[in-house]
Tab-separated table of C-alpha atoms in Angstrom:
chain	number	residue	atom	x	y	z
A	159	MET	CA	-16.576	-17.227	32.604
A	160	SER	CA	-15.538	-14.207	34.607
A	161	SER	CA	-15.969	-10.850	32.927
A	162	SER	CA	-12.574	-9.854	34.273
A	163	GLU	CA	-10.699	-12.769	32.767
A	164	ARG	CA	-7.888	-12.333	30.246
A	165	PRO	CA	-9.145	-13.005	26.685
A	166	PHE	CA	-8.136	-16.455	25.463
A	167	PRO	CA	-7.398	-17.701	21.939
A	168	VAL	CA	-9.712	-19.921	19.942
A	169	ALA	CA	-7.748	-21.992	17.458
A	170	THR	CA	-8.506	-22.139	13.752
A	171	ALA	CA	-7.521	-25.027	11.501
A	172	ASP	CA	-4.320	-23.115	10.683
A	173	SER	CA	-3.396	-22.332	14.285
A	174	ARG	CA	-4.545	-25.480	16.111
A	175	PRO	CA	-1.082	-27.155	16.149
A	176	PHE	CA	0.484	-23.940	17.445
A	177	TRP	CA	-1.776	-23.839	20.485
A	178	GLN	CA	-1.462	-27.609	21.015
A	179	PHE	CA	2.332	-27.291	21.148
A	180	THR	CA	2.245	-24.261	23.429
A	181	GLY	CA	0.106	-26.334	25.789
A	182	ASP	CA	3.219	-28.498	26.182
A	183	HIS	CA	5.371	-25.344	26.533
A	184	GLU	CA	6.865	-25.818	23.104
A	185	LEU	CA	7.178	-22.790	20.844
A	186	ARG	CA	6.789	-24.141	17.323
A	187	VAL	CA	6.017	-22.316	14.099
A	188	PRO	CA	5.509	-23.547	10.528
A	189	ARG	CA	8.546	-23.741	8.265
A	190	CYS	CA	7.915	-23.940	4.566
A	191	THR	CA	9.298	-27.245	3.349
A	192	ASP	CA	9.759	-25.798	-0.130
A	193	CYS	CA	11.672	-22.568	0.583
A	194	GLY	CA	12.619	-22.987	4.247
A	195	VAL	CA	11.112	-19.722	5.510
A	196	LEU	CA	9.596	-19.644	9.002
A	197	ARG	CA	6.314	-17.837	9.514
A	198	TYR	CA	4.257	-16.457	12.366
A	199	PRO	CA	1.337	-16.227	12.889
A	200	PRO	CA	0.703	-19.609	11.321
A	201	THR	CA	-1.037	-19.280	7.959
A	202	ALA	CA	-2.274	-21.736	5.354
A	203	ARG	CA	0.499	-20.970	2.886
A	204	CYS	CA	4.033	-19.633	2.876
A	205	GLY	CA	3.991	-15.857	2.489
A	206	PHE	CA	7.074	-15.959	0.256
A	207	CYS	CA	6.496	-18.848	-2.149
A	208	LEU	CA	2.811	-19.610	-1.425
A	209	SER	CA	3.535	-23.265	-0.857
A	210	PRO	CA	1.030	-25.044	1.405
A	211	ALA	CA	3.667	-27.554	2.549
A	212	SER	CA	5.124	-26.945	6.000
A	213	GLU	CA	6.467	-28.596	9.120
A	214	TRP	CA	6.266	-27.401	12.716
A	215	VAL	CA	9.774	-26.667	13.946
A	216	LEU	CA	10.768	-26.185	17.573
A	217	LEU	CA	12.230	-22.758	18.347
A	218	SER	CA	14.678	-21.854	21.103
A	219	GLY	CA	12.285	-19.392	22.722
A	220	ARG	CA	14.942	-16.689	22.474
A	221	ALA	CA	14.122	-13.275	21.043
A	222	THR	CA	15.201	-9.652	21.057
A	223	LEU	CA	13.035	-6.678	21.905
A	224	THR	CA	11.949	-4.539	18.960
A	225	SER	CA	9.377	-2.223	20.540
A	226	TRP	CA	6.916	-1.974	23.407
A	227	THR	CA	4.255	0.096	25.123
A	228	THR	CA	3.377	0.617	28.765
A	229	VAL	CA	-0.380	0.251	29.098
A	230	ARG	CA	-1.887	2.425	31.841
A	231	ASP	CA	-5.557	2.229	30.869
A	232	ALA	CA	-7.076	-1.206	31.389
A	233	PHE	CA	-8.794	-1.741	28.040
A	234	VAL	CA	-8.183	-5.494	28.071
A	235	PRO	CA	-9.727	-7.364	31.003
A	236	GLY	CA	-7.758	-9.635	33.268
A	237	ILE	CA	-4.334	-8.009	32.914
A	238	PRO	CA	-3.366	-5.721	35.797
A	239	THR	CA	-1.933	-2.366	34.739
A	240	PRO	CA	0.652	-1.281	34.046
A	241	TYR	CA	1.627	-4.016	31.656
A	242	HIS	CA	3.846	-4.199	28.604
A	243	PRO	CA	2.721	-5.556	25.241
A	244	ALA	CA	5.673	-5.796	22.906
A	245	GLU	CA	6.919	-6.713	19.492
A	246	VAL	CA	9.863	-9.099	19.624
A	247	GLU	CA	12.037	-10.669	16.942
A	248	LEU	CA	12.600	-14.395	17.281
A	249	VAL	CA	16.293	-15.241	16.967
A	250	GLU	CA	15.779	-18.010	14.410
A	251	GLN	CA	15.041	-15.662	11.514
A	252	ALA	CA	15.539	-11.952	10.848
A	253	GLY	CA	12.177	-10.205	10.678
A	254	LEU	CA	10.259	-13.084	12.284
A	255	SER	CA	8.335	-11.049	14.799
A	256	MET	CA	5.788	-11.909	17.438
A	257	ILE	CA	3.395	-9.801	19.465
A	258	THR	CA	3.683	-10.783	23.091
A	259	GLN	CA	3.688	-9.422	26.635
A	260	LEU	CA	6.811	-8.717	28.641
A	261	VAL	CA	7.058	-9.947	32.226
A	262	ASP	CA	9.621	-9.824	35.051
A	263	LEU	CA	10.951	-6.492	33.853
A	264	GLY	CA	13.691	-4.751	35.757
A	265	GLU	CA	14.937	-1.206	35.465
A	266	ASP	CA	16.383	-0.325	32.075
A	267	ASP	CA	15.082	-3.500	30.469
A	268	LEU	CA	12.895	-1.557	28.055
A	269	ARG	CA	15.393	-0.906	25.317
A	270	PRO	CA	15.722	-2.094	21.728
A	271	GLY	CA	17.722	-5.267	21.315
A	272	LYS	CA	17.180	-6.469	24.900
A	273	GLU	CA	17.629	-10.248	24.974
A	274	LEU	CA	14.511	-12.163	25.975
A	275	ALA	CA	13.404	-15.724	26.645
A	276	VAL	CA	9.950	-17.252	26.541
A	277	SER	CA	8.079	-17.427	29.856
A	278	TRP	CA	4.931	-19.537	29.777
A	279	LEU	CA	1.600	-18.381	31.191
A	280	ASP	CA	-0.892	-21.194	31.663
A	281	THR	CA	-4.536	-20.117	31.327
A	282	HIS	CA	-7.714	-21.664	32.644
A	283	HIS	CA	-8.730	-22.741	29.165
A	284	GLY	CA	-5.911	-25.193	28.517
A	285	TYR	CA	-3.879	-22.734	26.497
A	286	SER	CA	-0.431	-21.531	27.428
A	287	LEU	CA	0.641	-18.121	26.232
A	288	PRO	CA	4.260	-17.443	25.213
A	289	LEU	CA	5.158	-14.327	27.199
A	290	PHE	CA	8.758	-13.097	27.250
A	291	ALA	CA	11.110	-12.066	30.057
A	292	PRO	CA	14.594	-10.515	30.004
A	293	VAL	CA	17.485	-12.970	30.032
A	294	ARG	CA	19.463	-12.516	33.259
A	295	PRO	CA	23.170	-13.270	33.556
A	296	SER	CA	23.413	-16.527	35.494
B	21	MET	CA	-8.861	12.002	-18.965
B	22	ARG	CA	-12.438	10.939	-18.504
B	23	SER	CA	-15.163	13.167	-17.133
B	24	ARG	CA	-15.069	13.362	-13.373
B	25	VAL	CA	-17.814	12.598	-10.899
B	26	ALA	CA	-18.338	15.263	-8.252
B	27	ILE	CA	-19.539	15.764	-4.710
B	28	MET	CA	-22.112	18.556	-4.982
B	29	GLY	CA	-23.685	18.640	-1.516
B	30	ILE	CA	-22.585	18.157	2.074
B	31	GLY	CA	-24.599	17.800	5.264
B	32	SER	CA	-23.615	17.564	8.907
B	33	THR	CA	-24.991	17.444	12.394
B	34	ALA	CA	-23.650	18.918	15.572
B	35	ILE	CA	-20.881	16.765	17.013
B	36	SER	CA	-21.544	15.991	20.632
B	37	ARG	CA	-21.400	13.478	23.444
B	38	ASP	CA	-25.191	13.398	23.512
B	39	ASN	CA	-26.357	9.807	23.239
B	40	GLU	CA	-29.862	10.708	24.358
B	41	ARG	CA	-30.428	11.182	20.606
B	42	SER	CA	-30.386	7.992	18.531
B	43	VAL	CA	-27.812	7.166	15.898
B	44	ALA	CA	-30.632	7.273	13.329
B	45	SER	CA	-31.520	10.798	14.396
B	46	TYR	CA	-27.989	11.972	13.634
B	47	ALA	CA	-27.819	10.123	10.313
B	48	LEU	CA	-31.204	11.378	9.099
B	49	GLU	CA	-30.338	14.982	9.916
B	50	ALA	CA	-27.047	14.778	8.011
B	51	ALA	CA	-28.726	13.105	5.012
B	52	ILE	CA	-31.541	15.655	4.812
B	53	ASN	CA	-29.033	18.509	5.082
B	54	ALA	CA	-26.835	17.070	2.326
B	55	VAL	CA	-29.718	16.711	-0.104
B	56	ALA	CA	-30.884	20.258	0.589
B	57	ASP	CA	-27.307	21.548	0.231
B	58	ALA	CA	-27.170	19.958	-3.235
B	59	GLY	CA	-30.352	21.821	-4.208
B	60	LEU	CA	-32.250	18.538	-4.576
B	61	THR	CA	-35.156	16.735	-2.962
B	62	LEU	CA	-35.174	13.216	-1.582
B	63	ASP	CA	-37.107	12.097	-4.664
B	64	ASP	CA	-34.030	12.894	-6.783
B	65	ILE	CA	-31.905	10.366	-4.908
B	66	ASP	CA	-31.594	7.053	-6.766
B	67	GLY	CA	-28.523	5.650	-5.015
B	68	LEU	CA	-27.912	5.278	-1.282
B	69	LEU	CA	-24.668	4.217	0.372
B	70	GLY	CA	-23.981	3.365	3.991
B	71	CYS	CA	-20.832	2.631	5.926
B	72	PRO	CA	-22.211	1.328	9.201
B	73	GLY	CA	-19.198	-0.068	11.057
B	74	ALA	CA	-18.761	1.090	14.643
B	75	PRO	CA	-14.975	1.017	15.142
B	76	ASN	CA	-14.759	0.718	18.920
B	77	ALA	CA	-13.870	-2.508	20.697
B	78	SER	CA	-16.949	-2.316	22.936
B	79	ALA	CA	-19.431	-1.841	20.067
B	80	VAL	CA	-22.493	-4.082	20.005
B	81	HIS	CA	-22.808	-3.549	16.214
B	82	GLY	CA	-26.574	-3.261	16.369
B	83	ASP	CA	-28.157	-1.612	13.351
B	84	GLY	CA	-29.946	1.384	14.832
B	85	ALA	CA	-28.211	0.922	18.206
B	86	ASP	CA	-24.606	2.015	17.717
B	87	GLU	CA	-24.413	1.873	13.911
B	88	ILE	CA	-26.796	2.671	11.103
B	89	SER	CA	-26.978	1.102	7.654
B	90	ALA	CA	-28.286	2.407	4.337
B	91	ARG	CA	-30.780	-0.442	4.477
B	92	SER	CA	-32.218	1.002	7.664
B	93	LEU	CA	-32.060	4.617	6.494
B	94	ALA	CA	-33.761	4.033	3.125
B	95	GLY	CA	-37.131	3.444	4.741
B	96	GLN	CA	-36.748	6.147	7.365
B	97	LEU	CA	-35.894	8.690	4.653
B	98	GLY	CA	-38.885	7.569	2.585
B	99	LEU	CA	-36.736	7.225	-0.526
B	100	ARG	CA	-39.123	6.215	-3.319
B	101	ASN	CA	-36.824	6.269	-6.323
B	102	LEU	CA	-33.898	4.188	-5.175
B	103	SER	CA	-32.474	1.817	-7.759
B	104	TRP	CA	-29.218	0.993	-5.934
B	105	LEU	CA	-28.414	0.627	-2.251
B	106	SER	CA	-25.237	-0.702	-0.728
B	107	ASP	CA	-23.645	-0.950	2.708
B	108	LEU	CA	-19.881	-0.894	2.645
B	109	GLY	CA	-17.135	-1.872	5.032
B	110	GLY	CA	-14.107	0.316	5.316
B	111	MET	CA	-14.123	4.074	5.316
B	112	ALA	CA	-16.061	7.040	3.928
B	113	ILE	CA	-13.861	7.039	0.823
B	114	ASP	CA	-15.279	3.611	-0.018
B	115	MET	CA	-18.694	5.281	-0.304
B	116	ALA	CA	-17.285	7.961	-2.610
B	117	VAL	CA	-15.612	5.362	-4.837
B	118	SER	CA	-18.697	3.160	-4.967
B	119	GLY	CA	-20.871	6.165	-5.809
B	120	ARG	CA	-18.469	7.199	-8.543
B	121	GLN	CA	-18.732	3.749	-10.113
B	122	SER	CA	-22.539	3.780	-10.064
B	123	ILE	CA	-22.607	7.220	-11.669
B	124	LEU	CA	-19.959	6.489	-14.308
B	125	ALA	CA	-21.775	3.287	-15.230
B	126	GLY	CA	-24.964	5.252	-15.726
B	127	ASP	CA	-26.800	3.330	-13.036
B	128	CYS	CA	-27.488	6.333	-10.811
B	129	ALA	CA	-27.908	10.084	-11.233
B	130	TYR	CA	-27.677	11.252	-7.629
B	131	VAL	CA	-26.029	9.117	-4.944
B	132	LEU	CA	-26.347	9.907	-1.239
B	133	GLY	CA	-23.701	8.607	1.190
B	134	VAL	CA	-24.247	8.699	4.950
B	135	ARG	CA	-21.806	7.956	7.771
B	136	ALA	CA	-22.788	8.225	11.442
B	137	HIS	CA	-20.806	7.624	14.597
B	138	TYR	CA	-22.236	6.823	17.960
B	139	PHE	CA	-21.359	5.270	21.268
B	140	LEU	CA	-23.636	3.689	23.817
B	141	ALA	CA	-23.678	5.208	27.277
B	142	ASP	CA	-23.408	1.981	29.246
B	143	ARG	CA	-19.956	0.868	28.165
B	144	THR	CA	-16.336	1.943	28.093
B	145	TYR	CA	-15.641	2.985	24.529
B	146	SER	CA	-12.417	1.108	23.831
B	147	ALA	CA	-12.689	-1.755	26.297
B	148	ALA	CA	-12.198	-5.208	24.789
B	149	ARG	CA	-14.426	-8.015	25.948
B	150	SER	CA	-13.292	-10.880	28.059
B	151	GLY	CA	-13.600	-14.416	26.803
B	152	ALA	CA	-12.939	-16.210	23.549
B	153	VAL	CA	-10.914	-14.464	20.842
B	154	HIS	CA	-11.506	-15.700	17.313
B	155	GLY	CA	-9.498	-15.172	14.150
B	156	ASP	CA	-6.428	-13.004	13.733
B	157	ALA	CA	-6.832	-11.327	17.131
B	158	GLN	CA	-6.014	-14.668	18.842
B	159	PHE	CA	-2.343	-13.730	18.322
B	160	THR	CA	-2.611	-10.253	19.845
B	161	LEU	CA	-5.515	-9.694	22.243
B	162	PRO	CA	-4.594	-12.435	24.775
B	163	PHE	CA	-1.310	-10.528	25.230
B	164	GLY	CA	-3.139	-7.289	25.976
B	165	TYR	CA	-2.275	-5.933	22.549
B	166	GLY	CA	-5.431	-5.133	20.680
B	167	PRO	CA	-7.272	-1.912	21.242
B	168	ALA	CA	-5.667	0.280	18.614
B	169	GLY	CA	-3.770	2.402	21.121
B	170	THR	CA	-1.406	-0.409	22.087
B	171	ARG	CA	-0.748	-1.256	18.457
B	172	PHE	CA	0.163	2.276	17.465
B	173	ALA	CA	1.939	3.073	20.734
B	174	THR	CA	4.300	0.169	20.013
B	175	ARG	CA	5.034	1.531	16.539
B	176	MET	CA	5.361	5.015	17.955
B	177	GLN	CA	7.960	3.813	20.460
B	178	ARG	CA	9.955	2.265	17.614
B	179	TYR	CA	9.681	5.477	15.561
B	180	PHE	CA	10.735	7.589	18.537
B	181	THR	CA	13.724	5.316	19.138
B	182	GLN	CA	14.748	5.269	15.492
B	183	TYR	CA	14.673	9.043	15.037
B	184	ALA	CA	15.501	10.167	18.602
B	185	LEU	CA	12.120	11.888	19.103
B	186	THR	CA	10.098	12.552	22.253
B	187	ARG	CA	6.482	13.349	23.040
B	188	GLU	CA	7.348	17.024	23.044
B	189	ASP	CA	8.046	16.744	19.318
B	190	LEU	CA	4.418	15.702	18.741
B	191	TYR	CA	2.897	18.766	20.365
B	192	PRO	CA	2.667	20.774	17.107
B	193	VAL	CA	0.101	18.237	15.846
B	194	ILE	CA	-2.072	18.736	18.935
B	195	GLN	CA	-1.633	22.495	18.728
B	196	LEU	CA	-2.629	22.829	15.071
B	197	SER	CA	-5.634	20.517	15.547
B	198	ARG	CA	-7.025	22.385	18.490
B	199	GLU	CA	-6.317	25.817	17.002
B	200	ASN	CA	-8.078	24.882	13.777
B	201	ALA	CA	-10.995	23.349	15.673
B	202	ARG	CA	-11.804	26.809	17.010
B	203	LEU	CA	-12.694	27.832	13.441
B	204	ASN	CA	-14.994	24.854	12.865
B	205	GLU	CA	-18.598	25.365	13.941
B	206	HIS	CA	-19.101	21.595	14.209
B	207	ALA	CA	-16.016	20.831	16.296
B	208	PHE	CA	-16.464	19.381	19.734
B	209	TRP	CA	-13.507	21.446	20.999
B	210	ARG	CA	-14.481	24.669	19.182
B	211	LEU	CA	-14.845	26.689	22.399
B	212	ALA	CA	-12.070	25.003	24.365
B	213	PRO	CA	-8.716	26.691	24.950
B	214	VAL	CA	-5.797	25.180	23.065
B	215	PRO	CA	-3.872	22.877	25.432
B	216	THR	CA	-0.410	24.119	26.312
B	217	LEU	CA	2.682	21.993	25.880
B	218	GLU	CA	2.545	21.308	29.602
B	219	ASP	CA	-1.125	20.317	29.406
B	220	TYR	CA	-0.197	17.911	26.663
B	221	LEU	CA	2.794	16.373	28.429
B	222	THR	CA	0.970	15.945	31.741
B	223	ALA	CA	-2.279	14.542	30.341
B	224	ARG	CA	-3.185	11.069	31.523
B	225	PRO	CA	-0.988	8.404	29.921
B	226	ILE	CA	-3.023	5.793	28.031
B	227	SER	CA	-0.594	3.401	26.410
B	228	GLU	CA	2.803	5.050	26.619
B	229	PRO	CA	4.052	6.940	24.753
B	230	LEU	CA	0.433	7.760	23.771
B	231	GLY	CA	-1.380	10.067	26.158
B	232	LEU	CA	-4.967	11.213	26.388
B	233	LEU	CA	-4.571	14.216	24.074
B	234	ASP	CA	-3.033	12.031	21.360
B	235	CYS	CA	-6.359	10.206	21.001
B	236	ASP	CA	-9.434	11.513	19.182
B	237	LEU	CA	-12.549	11.866	21.295
B	238	PRO	CA	-15.462	9.406	20.910
B	239	VAL	CA	-18.471	11.441	19.803
B	240	CYS	CA	-21.925	11.149	18.333
B	241	GLY	CA	-22.478	12.788	14.989
B	242	ALA	CA	-22.935	12.249	11.289
B	243	SER	CA	-22.062	13.680	7.906
B	244	ALA	CA	-23.433	12.914	4.474
B	245	PHE	CA	-22.750	13.863	0.871
B	246	VAL	CA	-24.473	13.850	-2.517
B	247	MET	CA	-22.615	12.863	-5.693
B	248	SER	CA	-23.459	13.193	-9.344
B	249	SER	CA	-21.906	13.471	-12.774
B	250	GLY	CA	-19.980	16.633	-13.629
B	251	PRO	CA	-22.724	18.148	-15.825
B	252	ARG	CA	-25.402	17.559	-13.178
B	253	ALA	CA	-23.185	18.838	-10.384
B	254	LYS	CA	-22.583	22.076	-12.273
B	255	ASP	CA	-26.315	22.754	-12.222
B	256	GLY	CA	-26.241	22.674	-8.410
B	257	PRO	CA	-25.968	25.695	-6.138
B	258	HIS	CA	-22.284	25.238	-5.230
B	259	ASP	CA	-18.965	24.704	-6.956
B	260	PRO	CA	-18.547	20.929	-7.250
B	261	ALA	CA	-15.630	19.028	-5.744
B	262	TYR	CA	-14.540	16.612	-8.465
B	263	LEU	CA	-13.064	13.215	-7.652
B	264	ALA	CA	-9.705	13.349	-9.429
B	265	GLY	CA	-8.125	10.133	-8.189
B	266	VAL	CA	-8.136	7.466	-5.507
B	267	ALA	CA	-5.791	4.842	-4.115
B	268	ASN	CA	-5.541	2.764	-0.985
B	269	TRP	CA	-3.660	0.086	0.801
B	270	THR	CA	0.105	0.056	0.371
B	271	MET	CA	0.556	2.196	-2.725
B	272	ASP	CA	-0.167	5.441	-0.936
B	273	ASP	CA	1.331	7.849	-3.402
B	274	ASP	CA	-0.388	6.377	-6.459
B	275	VAL	CA	-3.093	8.966	-5.784
B	276	PHE	CA	-0.826	11.677	-7.216
B	277	GLU	CA	-0.117	9.797	-10.427
B	278	ARG	CA	-3.713	8.709	-10.920
B	279	SER	CA	-5.086	12.210	-10.416
B	280	GLY	CA	-2.358	13.902	-12.443
B	281	ILE	CA	-1.980	16.307	-9.522
B	282	SER	CA	1.458	16.640	-7.983
B	283	ARG	CA	2.205	17.202	-4.310
B	284	SER	CA	3.153	20.821	-4.922
B	285	ASP	CA	-0.291	21.497	-6.422
B	286	VAL	CA	-2.102	20.288	-3.292
B	287	ALA	CA	-2.880	23.343	-1.161
B	288	VAL	CA	-4.723	21.534	1.578
B	289	ALA	CA	-4.579	18.002	2.984
B	290	GLN	CA	-6.906	16.400	5.487
B	291	ILE	CA	-4.801	13.715	7.160
B	292	TYR	CA	-6.482	11.106	9.331
B	293	ASP	CA	-5.585	11.660	12.968
B	294	GLY	CA	-7.281	9.036	15.079
B	295	TYR	CA	-3.966	9.250	16.909
B	296	SER	CA	-1.701	12.285	16.607
B	297	ILE	CA	1.247	10.158	15.475
B	298	PHE	CA	-0.582	9.255	12.256
B	299	VAL	CA	-0.068	12.772	10.881
B	300	PRO	CA	3.741	12.691	10.634
B	301	TRP	CA	3.655	9.078	9.450
B	302	MET	CA	1.295	9.903	6.581
B	303	LEU	CA	3.170	13.069	5.595
B	304	GLU	CA	6.202	10.834	5.240
B	305	SER	CA	4.557	7.950	3.415
B	306	LEU	CA	2.780	10.342	1.039
B	307	GLY	CA	6.165	11.810	0.141
B	308	TRP	CA	5.811	15.300	1.581
B	309	CYS	CA	8.596	14.659	4.095
B	310	GLU	CA	11.597	12.382	4.331
B	311	PRO	CA	11.260	9.557	6.908
B	312	GLY	CA	11.687	10.851	10.441
B	313	THR	CA	11.466	14.545	9.514
B	314	ALA	CA	7.747	15.384	9.498
B	315	LEU	CA	7.534	16.507	13.126
B	316	ALA	CA	10.432	18.915	12.695
B	317	ARG	CA	8.745	20.273	9.572
B	318	LEU	CA	5.479	20.787	11.435
B	319	ALA	CA	7.258	22.587	14.272
B	320	SER	CA	8.780	25.236	12.024
B	321	PRO	CA	7.159	27.360	9.318
B	322	HIS	CA	6.277	24.866	6.659
B	323	GLU	CA	5.581	26.615	3.392
B	324	GLN	CA	6.325	23.493	1.401
B	325	LEU	CA	3.619	21.531	3.143
B	326	PRO	CA	-0.073	21.833	2.360
B	327	ALA	CA	-2.356	23.303	5.015
B	328	ILE	CA	-3.169	20.337	7.240
B	329	ASN	CA	-6.427	19.428	8.984
B	330	THR	CA	-7.901	22.879	8.529
B	331	PHE	CA	-11.069	21.836	10.384
B	332	GLY	CA	-9.157	20.554	13.401
B	333	GLY	CA	-9.053	16.930	12.334
B	334	ALA	CA	-10.535	14.219	14.482
B	335	LEU	CA	-8.378	15.467	17.364
B	336	GLY	CA	-10.186	18.791	17.261
B	337	GLU	CA	-13.582	17.886	15.896
B	338	GLY	CA	-14.237	14.432	17.349
B	339	ARG	CA	-13.991	10.910	16.096
B	340	LEU	CA	-16.074	10.605	12.923
B	341	HIS	CA	-13.642	8.103	11.394
B	342	GLY	CA	-12.823	10.246	8.393
B	343	ILE	CA	-16.175	11.548	7.171
B	344	GLY	CA	-15.149	14.859	8.770
B	345	HIS	CA	-11.950	14.842	6.717
B	346	LEU	CA	-13.968	14.217	3.563
B	347	ARG	CA	-16.446	16.981	4.435
B	348	GLU	CA	-13.644	19.492	4.932
B	349	GLY	CA	-11.891	18.486	1.696
B	350	VAL	CA	-15.116	19.118	-0.209
B	351	LEU	CA	-15.753	22.468	1.498
B	352	GLN	CA	-12.197	23.672	0.799
B	353	VAL	CA	-12.303	22.768	-2.888
B	354	SER	CA	-15.787	24.238	-3.174
B	355	GLY	CA	-14.578	27.505	-1.623
B	356	ARG	CA	-17.064	27.140	1.219
B	357	ALA	CA	-14.798	26.661	4.230
B	358	GLY	CA	-15.546	30.135	5.640
B	359	PRO	CA	-12.954	31.305	8.181
B	360	ARG	CA	-10.892	28.187	7.455
B	361	GLN	CA	-10.722	28.704	3.707
B	362	VAL	CA	-7.250	28.171	2.246
B	363	ASP	CA	-6.263	30.395	-0.686
B	364	SER	CA	-6.043	28.675	-4.052
B	365	ALA	CA	-7.403	25.403	-2.714
B	366	ASP	CA	-7.753	24.013	-6.231
B	367	ASN	CA	-6.923	20.530	-5.017
B	368	ALA	CA	-7.403	18.848	-1.661
B	369	LEU	CA	-6.115	15.483	-0.576
B	370	VAL	CA	-8.335	13.511	1.782
B	371	GLN	CA	-6.585	10.664	3.570
B	372	ILE	CA	-8.491	8.345	5.884
B	373	GLY	CA	-7.342	5.399	7.940
B	374	SER	CA	-4.273	4.362	9.856
B	375	PRO	CA	-0.978	4.436	7.957
B	376	ASP	CA	-1.045	0.669	7.446
B	377	ARG	CA	-4.603	0.731	6.063
B	378	SER	CA	-4.927	4.063	4.357
B	379	TRP	CA	-7.349	5.425	1.783
B	380	GLN	CA	-6.564	8.477	-0.353
B	381	LEU	CA	-8.918	10.625	-2.385
B	382	MET	CA	-7.876	13.652	-4.426
B	383	LEU	CA	-10.549	16.305	-4.822
B	384	SER	CA	-10.234	19.054	-7.410
B	385	ARG	CA	-11.977	22.152	-8.686
B	386	GLU	CA	-11.120	21.003	-12.200
B	387	GLU	CA	-13.718	18.985	-14.014
B	388	GLY	CA	-11.224	17.201	-16.233
B	389	SER	CA	-12.025	16.627	-19.863
């Protein structure tokens, strides 16, 4: 393992399906089968009704930008600076937010509400990370 | 109202970047000074509390290397009459609350709490490790979001957007910290000129919008305190600082109700400032300012606010993770803050921790009844 490699996730029993699906470039999160609320990160029980029953639903991979930072000091190995960690809101549910990293940024893309789409980063450890990039007019 | 437990002695070391001294050396000096300040000897101490967590991402968490536990200190202090020892997670206020419980239960007469901070010379203070990420951080660190700066910079960006603020609006926090540090004999920056607005704005960006001067400085140093019941504390050489109320986690302003002390009766508040942006956030969540208005209040004469971070805070003194805030709260209430003393400091709020994980302790000159 290189000391300059990007940190990689180690799944728990609660998160193992999440990382298995991302390996296939599918963004899936648990949906409570009792109250219908989506949750992320994946947890053992629904945060609203505490039900343990859930199913893994496929998301569109679309999100909007909530906030961001431009990192200039390289405190995390394996990610060239500057880079842009961000908080995004997944379009499937108000308030369903995800911490991610923005890529393929153009000028003026760093603004609240910017429309984003998932952009997969495959790692050397078999995991794929859901990064996000601005949606461009086609 | 039940009888209040008090902090009756305080001890400190110099705060420096000197890691030629060991973490134990700092902790022992602070502990010995606190016991002497309380007018006691080490044989009087029957309770010992530690809070050994090194908070930096590059910490090795070695007891005696970059942290120090009560378990380790008990032997080195030669404490012969200990009947209770505990090492706590969390913050310095956890030690004060645990000590209060031991004293109120009648288990201990004199409890000593010690908190040291230290960094090892051979590593970058905030650098995360490469490799496997376990637990909750699996959803943040692989995205480069992890060392606290990125987390709070992201929230700061959202706050700036929401209330149309800029970095310039934060300068009053830097200014007051560094001005007050010049009155604090322990402060790392006590002899340094106060940075100008331009110095602040042009300092090295870390995780924008956070820049270098928004971050507290990693230091080596320690503080300690001695607690006892009200009647015992009154026999000591100094005016006691009574614990009037505590709260933590999400119900920040419960500390006012629990202590029976209203915001307008708090003359001085030590607000945790690991990052400058925490100060306005806490003034808002503690109800001193409406959301989005704290920076404007700090920039203009602010009679309706308590005196804030009279010792310079962590931004002026160095990063002791809140034990400095506790020390200053005690000294203010005890009337022993010297050139920093605030008039009529009958009550002092001590707040430690980031706004999403905050501890509050109200200290008072009043014993209660």
